[in-house]
Amino acid sequence: DIVMTQTPLSSPVTLGQPASISCRSSQSLVHSDGNTYLSWLQQRPGQPPRLLIYKISNRFSGVPDRISGGGAVTDFTLKISRVEAEDVGVYYCMQPTQFPYTFGQGTKLEIK
Amino acid sequence: EVQLVQSGAEVKKPGESLKISCKGSGYSFTSYWIGWVRQMPGKGLEWMGIINPGDSDTRYSPSFQGQVTISADKSISTAYLQWSSLKASDTAMYYCARRYTAMGIVWFDPWGQGTLVTVSS
């Protein structure tokens, strides 16, 4: 199985300041079709997960442009340029490149 | 609107069987795989498995192979997750999610609202 490792596991951030989460995979996430399928999900307290980013850097519908994704092969990053109160929650990276699909452990974003 | 609606919360005793459901609407149910995800209390997301409702092709995560059964009834646009003998350690929230695929695109959306399963004697 591909192991997804996120850092940090907890991120206290001041409102208006940037935040960054790293995700590293134990194997390349480049699919045989040449694409890299790495997604980021947000889970707010008491809510189901919500898709934020797919295919490394593509924002899903309704996701604000202060949230961005980047990286390649085995190293990926989620960035929030200016943290707002609505960003509080747990963020997960996920790879739907190879069965079994796997998630990172989650990074809890909280306001300082 | 594309949505997945899951069945309601369940309280069961150890050893009992259970089948929870996930009903899709607003799209062609047989065109996209449905996955299941476990979230134990206070913990992260765990991938359980995925089914193609069109032909019932199913893939399980090794951790869940033999522990649960994933199935689907395309005539009523519903996927299922079932246990034959529940354990206390099956207490968790369970989510279903649709895998959308198109040329060079794979994502999981929407997600169901979750089904809370509590197993206690």
Short mmCIF file of C-alpha atoms in Angstrom, two decimals:
data_model
loop_
_atom_site.label_atom_id
_atom_site.label_comp_id
_atom_site.label_asym_id
_atom_site.label_seq_id
_atom_site.Cartn_x
_atom_site.Cartn_y
_atom_site.Cartn_z
CA ASP A 1 0.00 0.00 0.00
CA ILE A 2 1.08 3.59 -0.58
CA VAL A 3 1.69 5.33 2.75
CA MET A 4 0.81 9.02 2.90
CA THR A 5 2.64 11.04 5.55
CA GLN A 6 1.47 14.53 6.48
CA THR A 7 3.33 17.19 8.42
CA PRO A 8 2.61 18.90 10.68
CA LEU A 9 -0.18 17.00 12.43
CA SER A 10 -1.30 20.18 14.13
CA SER A 11 -1.03 23.75 12.91
CA PRO A 12 -2.05 26.69 15.10
CA VAL A 13 -2.30 29.75 12.87
CA THR A 14 -3.17 33.39 13.47
CA LEU A 15 -6.11 34.72 11.45
CA GLY A 16 -4.89 36.37 8.27
CA GLN A 17 -1.58 34.52 8.32
CA PRO A 18 -0.55 31.77 5.87
CA ALA A 19 -0.61 28.04 6.54
CA SER A 20 1.11 25.19 4.78
CA ILE A 21 0.68 21.41 5.01
CA SER A 22 3.04 18.87 3.52
CA CYS A 23 2.13 15.41 2.24
CA ARG A 24 4.67 12.81 1.19
CA SER A 25 3.85 9.50 -0.47
CA SER A 26 5.93 6.33 -0.07
CA GLN A 27 5.79 5.74 -3.83
CA SER A 28 5.38 7.85 -6.91
CA LEU A 29 1.76 8.92 -7.51
CA VAL A 30 2.29 9.22 -11.25
CA HIS A 31 -0.35 7.00 -12.84
CA SER A 32 0.31 4.86 -15.90
CA ASP A 33 -1.71 7.43 -17.88
CA GLY A 34 0.89 10.08 -17.00
CA ASN A 35 -1.32 12.01 -14.58
CA THR A 36 -0.73 12.42 -10.86
CA TYR A 37 -3.86 11.92 -8.82
CA LEU A 38 -3.35 13.59 -5.47
CA SER A 39 -6.31 15.20 -3.71
CA TRP A 40 -6.78 17.35 -0.64
CA LEU A 41 -9.89 17.15 1.51
CA GLN A 42 -11.13 19.35 4.35
CA GLN A 43 -13.23 18.03 7.21
CA ARG A 44 -14.86 20.65 9.36
CA PRO A 45 -16.02 19.60 12.84
CA GLY A 46 -19.10 17.39 12.65
CA GLN A 47 -19.12 17.39 8.85
CA PRO A 48 -18.26 14.85 6.15
CA PRO A 49 -15.06 15.42 4.19
CA ARG A 50 -15.18 17.99 1.41
CA LEU A 51 -13.05 17.97 -1.74
CA LEU A 52 -10.76 21.00 -2.02
CA ILE A 53 -8.08 20.10 -4.56
CA TYR A 54 -7.75 17.32 -7.14
CA LYS A 55 -4.88 16.30 -9.40
CA ILE A 56 -2.32 18.14 -7.23
CA SER A 57 -3.35 21.72 -7.94
CA ASN A 58 -6.87 21.99 -9.35
CA ARG A 59 -9.33 23.77 -7.09
CA PHE A 60 -12.73 22.12 -6.87
CA SER A 61 -15.91 24.11 -7.47
CA GLY A 62 -16.50 26.75 -4.80
CA VAL A 63 -13.02 26.57 -3.25
CA PRO A 64 -11.56 30.06 -2.70
CA ASP A 65 -8.39 30.97 -4.57
CA ARG A 66 -6.49 31.61 -1.33
CA ILE A 67 -6.28 27.79 -1.12
CA SER A 68 -3.78 26.20 -3.48
CA GLY A 69 -2.04 22.90 -4.04
CA GLY A 70 1.29 22.01 -5.57
CA GLY A 71 4.05 19.45 -5.82
CA ALA A 72 4.95 16.44 -7.91
CA VAL A 73 5.71 12.70 -7.84
CA THR A 74 5.96 12.06 -4.06
CA ASP A 75 5.98 15.51 -2.43
CA PHE A 76 2.93 17.72 -2.25
CA THR A 77 1.80 20.84 -0.43
CA LEU A 78 -1.46 22.55 0.45
CA LYS A 79 -1.24 26.26 1.11
CA ILE A 80 -3.71 28.74 2.51
CA SER A 81 -2.52 32.27 1.82
CA ARG A 82 -4.59 33.99 4.52
CA VAL A 83 -6.29 31.79 7.09
CA GLU A 84 -9.93 32.60 7.88
CA ALA A 85 -12.13 31.27 10.68
CA GLU A 86 -13.97 28.98 8.22
CA ASP A 87 -10.69 27.15 7.51
CA VAL A 88 -10.69 25.47 10.92
CA GLY A 89 -10.81 21.70 10.56
CA VAL A 90 -8.73 18.69 9.61
CA TYR A 91 -7.05 18.45 6.22
CA TYR A 92 -6.26 15.16 4.53
CA CYS A 93 -4.24 14.32 1.48
CA MET A 94 -5.45 11.28 -0.43
CA GLN A 95 -4.13 9.25 -3.32
CA PRO A 96 -6.63 7.71 -5.79
CA THR A 97 -3.82 6.61 -8.07
CA GLN A 98 -3.40 2.99 -6.95
CA PHE A 99 -5.64 0.52 -5.08
CA PRO A 100 -5.97 0.50 -2.17
CA TYR A 101 -6.47 4.22 -2.05
CA THR A 102 -4.97 5.79 1.06
CA PHE A 103 -5.19 8.93 3.17
CA GLY A 104 -2.67 10.90 5.15
CA GLN A 105 -3.13 10.97 8.93
CA GLY A 106 -4.73 14.40 8.83
CA THR A 107 -3.54 17.85 9.88
CA LYS A 108 -5.61 19.80 12.36
CA LEU A 109 -5.73 23.50 11.55
CA GLU A 110 -6.73 25.69 14.46
CA ILE A 111 -6.72 29.37 15.21
CA LYS A 112 -4.13 30.66 17.68
CA GLU B 1 -28.11 17.97 -7.86
CA VAL B 2 -25.70 15.09 -7.52
CA GLN B 3 -25.94 13.62 -4.05
CA LEU B 4 -25.41 10.55 -1.92
CA VAL B 5 -27.80 9.94 0.96
CA GLN B 6 -26.86 7.40 3.58
CA SER B 7 -29.07 5.42 5.92
CA GLY B 8 -29.53 6.47 9.53
CA ALA B 9 -27.53 5.80 12.67
CA GLU B 10 -27.48 2.25 14.03
CA VAL B 11 -26.98 0.82 17.50
CA LYS B 12 -26.13 -2.88 17.54
CA LYS B 13 -24.81 -5.55 19.85
CA PRO B 14 -21.59 -7.50 19.25
CA GLY B 15 -22.20 -10.48 17.01
CA GLU B 16 -25.18 -8.92 15.21
CA SER B 17 -25.28 -8.34 11.49
CA LEU B 18 -25.79 -4.99 9.78
CA LYS B 19 -26.20 -3.53 6.31
CA ILE B 20 -26.00 0.23 5.75
CA SER B 21 -26.84 1.98 2.52
CA CYS B 22 -25.83 4.85 0.27
CA LYS B 23 -28.32 6.03 -2.35
CA GLY B 24 -27.16 8.05 -5.31
CA SER B 25 -29.27 10.55 -7.23
CA GLY B 26 -28.85 13.23 -9.85
CA TYR B 27 -26.45 11.25 -12.03
CA SER B 28 -26.04 7.92 -13.82
CA PHE B 29 -25.39 5.61 -10.86
CA THR B 30 -23.77 2.88 -12.93
CA SER B 31 -21.21 5.23 -14.48
CA TYR B 32 -19.13 5.94 -11.38
CA TRP B 33 -17.58 3.80 -8.65
CA ILE B 34 -18.69 4.27 -5.03
CA GLY B 35 -16.14 4.05 -2.21
CA TRP B 36 -16.54 3.50 1.53
CA VAL B 37 -14.47 5.20 4.22
CA ARG B 38 -14.30 4.52 7.96
CA GLN B 39 -13.66 7.14 10.63
CA MET B 40 -13.30 5.80 14.14
CA PRO B 41 -14.10 8.17 17.01
CA GLY B 42 -11.57 11.01 17.09
CA LYS B 43 -9.46 9.43 14.36
CA GLY B 44 -8.62 9.94 10.71
CA LEU B 45 -10.09 8.62 7.47
CA GLU B 46 -9.46 5.03 6.40
CA TRP B 47 -10.15 3.69 2.93
CA MET B 48 -12.23 0.49 3.06
CA GLY B 49 -13.05 -0.38 -0.52
CA ILE B 50 -14.84 0.57 -3.69
CA ILE B 51 -17.45 -0.90 -6.02
CA ASN B 52 -18.42 -0.39 -9.62
CA PRO B 53 -22.25 -0.42 -9.48
CA GLY B 54 -22.40 -1.23 -13.16
CA ASP B 55 -20.86 -4.70 -12.87
CA SER B 56 -20.29 -5.07 -9.09
CA ASP B 57 -16.51 -5.24 -9.53
CA THR B 58 -15.23 -4.61 -6.00
CA ARG B 59 -11.81 -3.81 -4.56
CA TYR B 60 -11.06 -3.97 -0.85
CA SER B 61 -8.30 -2.48 1.20
CA PRO B 62 -6.34 -5.42 2.69
CA SER B 63 -7.23 -4.17 6.18
CA PHE B 64 -10.93 -4.68 5.47
CA GLN B 65 -10.89 -7.70 3.16
CA GLY B 66 -12.97 -10.44 4.76
CA GLN B 67 -14.24 -8.10 7.47
CA VAL B 68 -16.98 -6.38 5.46
CA THR B 69 -18.88 -6.88 2.23
CA ILE B 70 -19.52 -4.11 -0.27
CA SER B 71 -22.35 -4.55 -2.73
CA ALA B 72 -24.69 -2.53 -4.93
CA ASP B 73 -28.18 -2.73 -6.40
CA LYS B 74 -28.15 -0.68 -9.57
CA SER B 75 -31.91 -1.00 -10.00
CA ILE B 76 -32.38 1.31 -7.00
CA SER B 77 -29.10 3.26 -7.30
CA THR B 78 -27.89 2.08 -3.91
CA ALA B 79 -24.57 0.82 -2.59
CA TYR B 80 -24.22 -1.16 0.62
CA LEU B 81 -21.71 -1.93 3.33
CA GLN B 82 -22.41 -4.93 5.48
CA TRP B 83 -21.10 -6.90 8.42
CA SER B 84 -22.02 -10.47 9.31
CA SER B 85 -20.83 -10.28 12.92
CA LEU B 86 -20.16 -6.86 14.41
CA LYS B 87 -17.47 -6.16 16.97
CA ALA B 88 -17.14 -3.24 19.36
CA SER B 89 -14.19 -2.07 17.27
CA ASP B 90 -16.56 -1.50 14.31
CA THR B 91 -17.96 1.52 16.16
CA ALA B 92 -17.31 4.38 13.78
CA MET B 93 -18.75 6.84 11.30
CA TYR B 94 -18.92 5.40 7.79
CA TYR B 95 -18.96 7.57 4.68
CA CYS B 96 -19.64 6.74 1.06
CA ALA B 97 -18.26 8.86 -1.76
CA ARG B 98 -18.56 8.84 -5.54
CA ARG B 99 -15.42 8.49 -7.61
CA TYR B 100 -15.72 10.83 -10.56
CA THR B 101 -13.48 10.00 -13.49
CA ALA B 102 -13.04 11.72 -16.81
CA MET B 103 -10.13 12.26 -19.17
CA GLY B 104 -7.19 12.81 -16.83
CA ILE B 105 -9.39 13.54 -13.83
CA VAL B 106 -10.14 11.51 -10.72
CA TRP B 107 -11.83 12.92 -7.67
CA PHE B 108 -14.16 11.88 -4.87
CA ASP B 109 -17.27 14.00 -4.67
CA PRO B 110 -19.93 14.12 -3.44
CA TRP B 111 -19.69 12.47 -0.06
CA GLY B 112 -22.61 11.06 1.88
CA GLN B 113 -23.54 12.62 5.20
CA GLY B 114 -22.19 9.61 7.10
CA THR B 115 -23.76 6.74 9.02
CA LEU B 116 -22.81 6.36 12.67
CA VAL B 117 -22.58 2.73 13.76
CA THR B 118 -22.36 2.03 17.47
CA VAL B 119 -21.66 -1.51 18.65
CA SER B 120 -22.09 -2.04 22.36
CA SER B 121 -23.33 -4.75 24.66
#
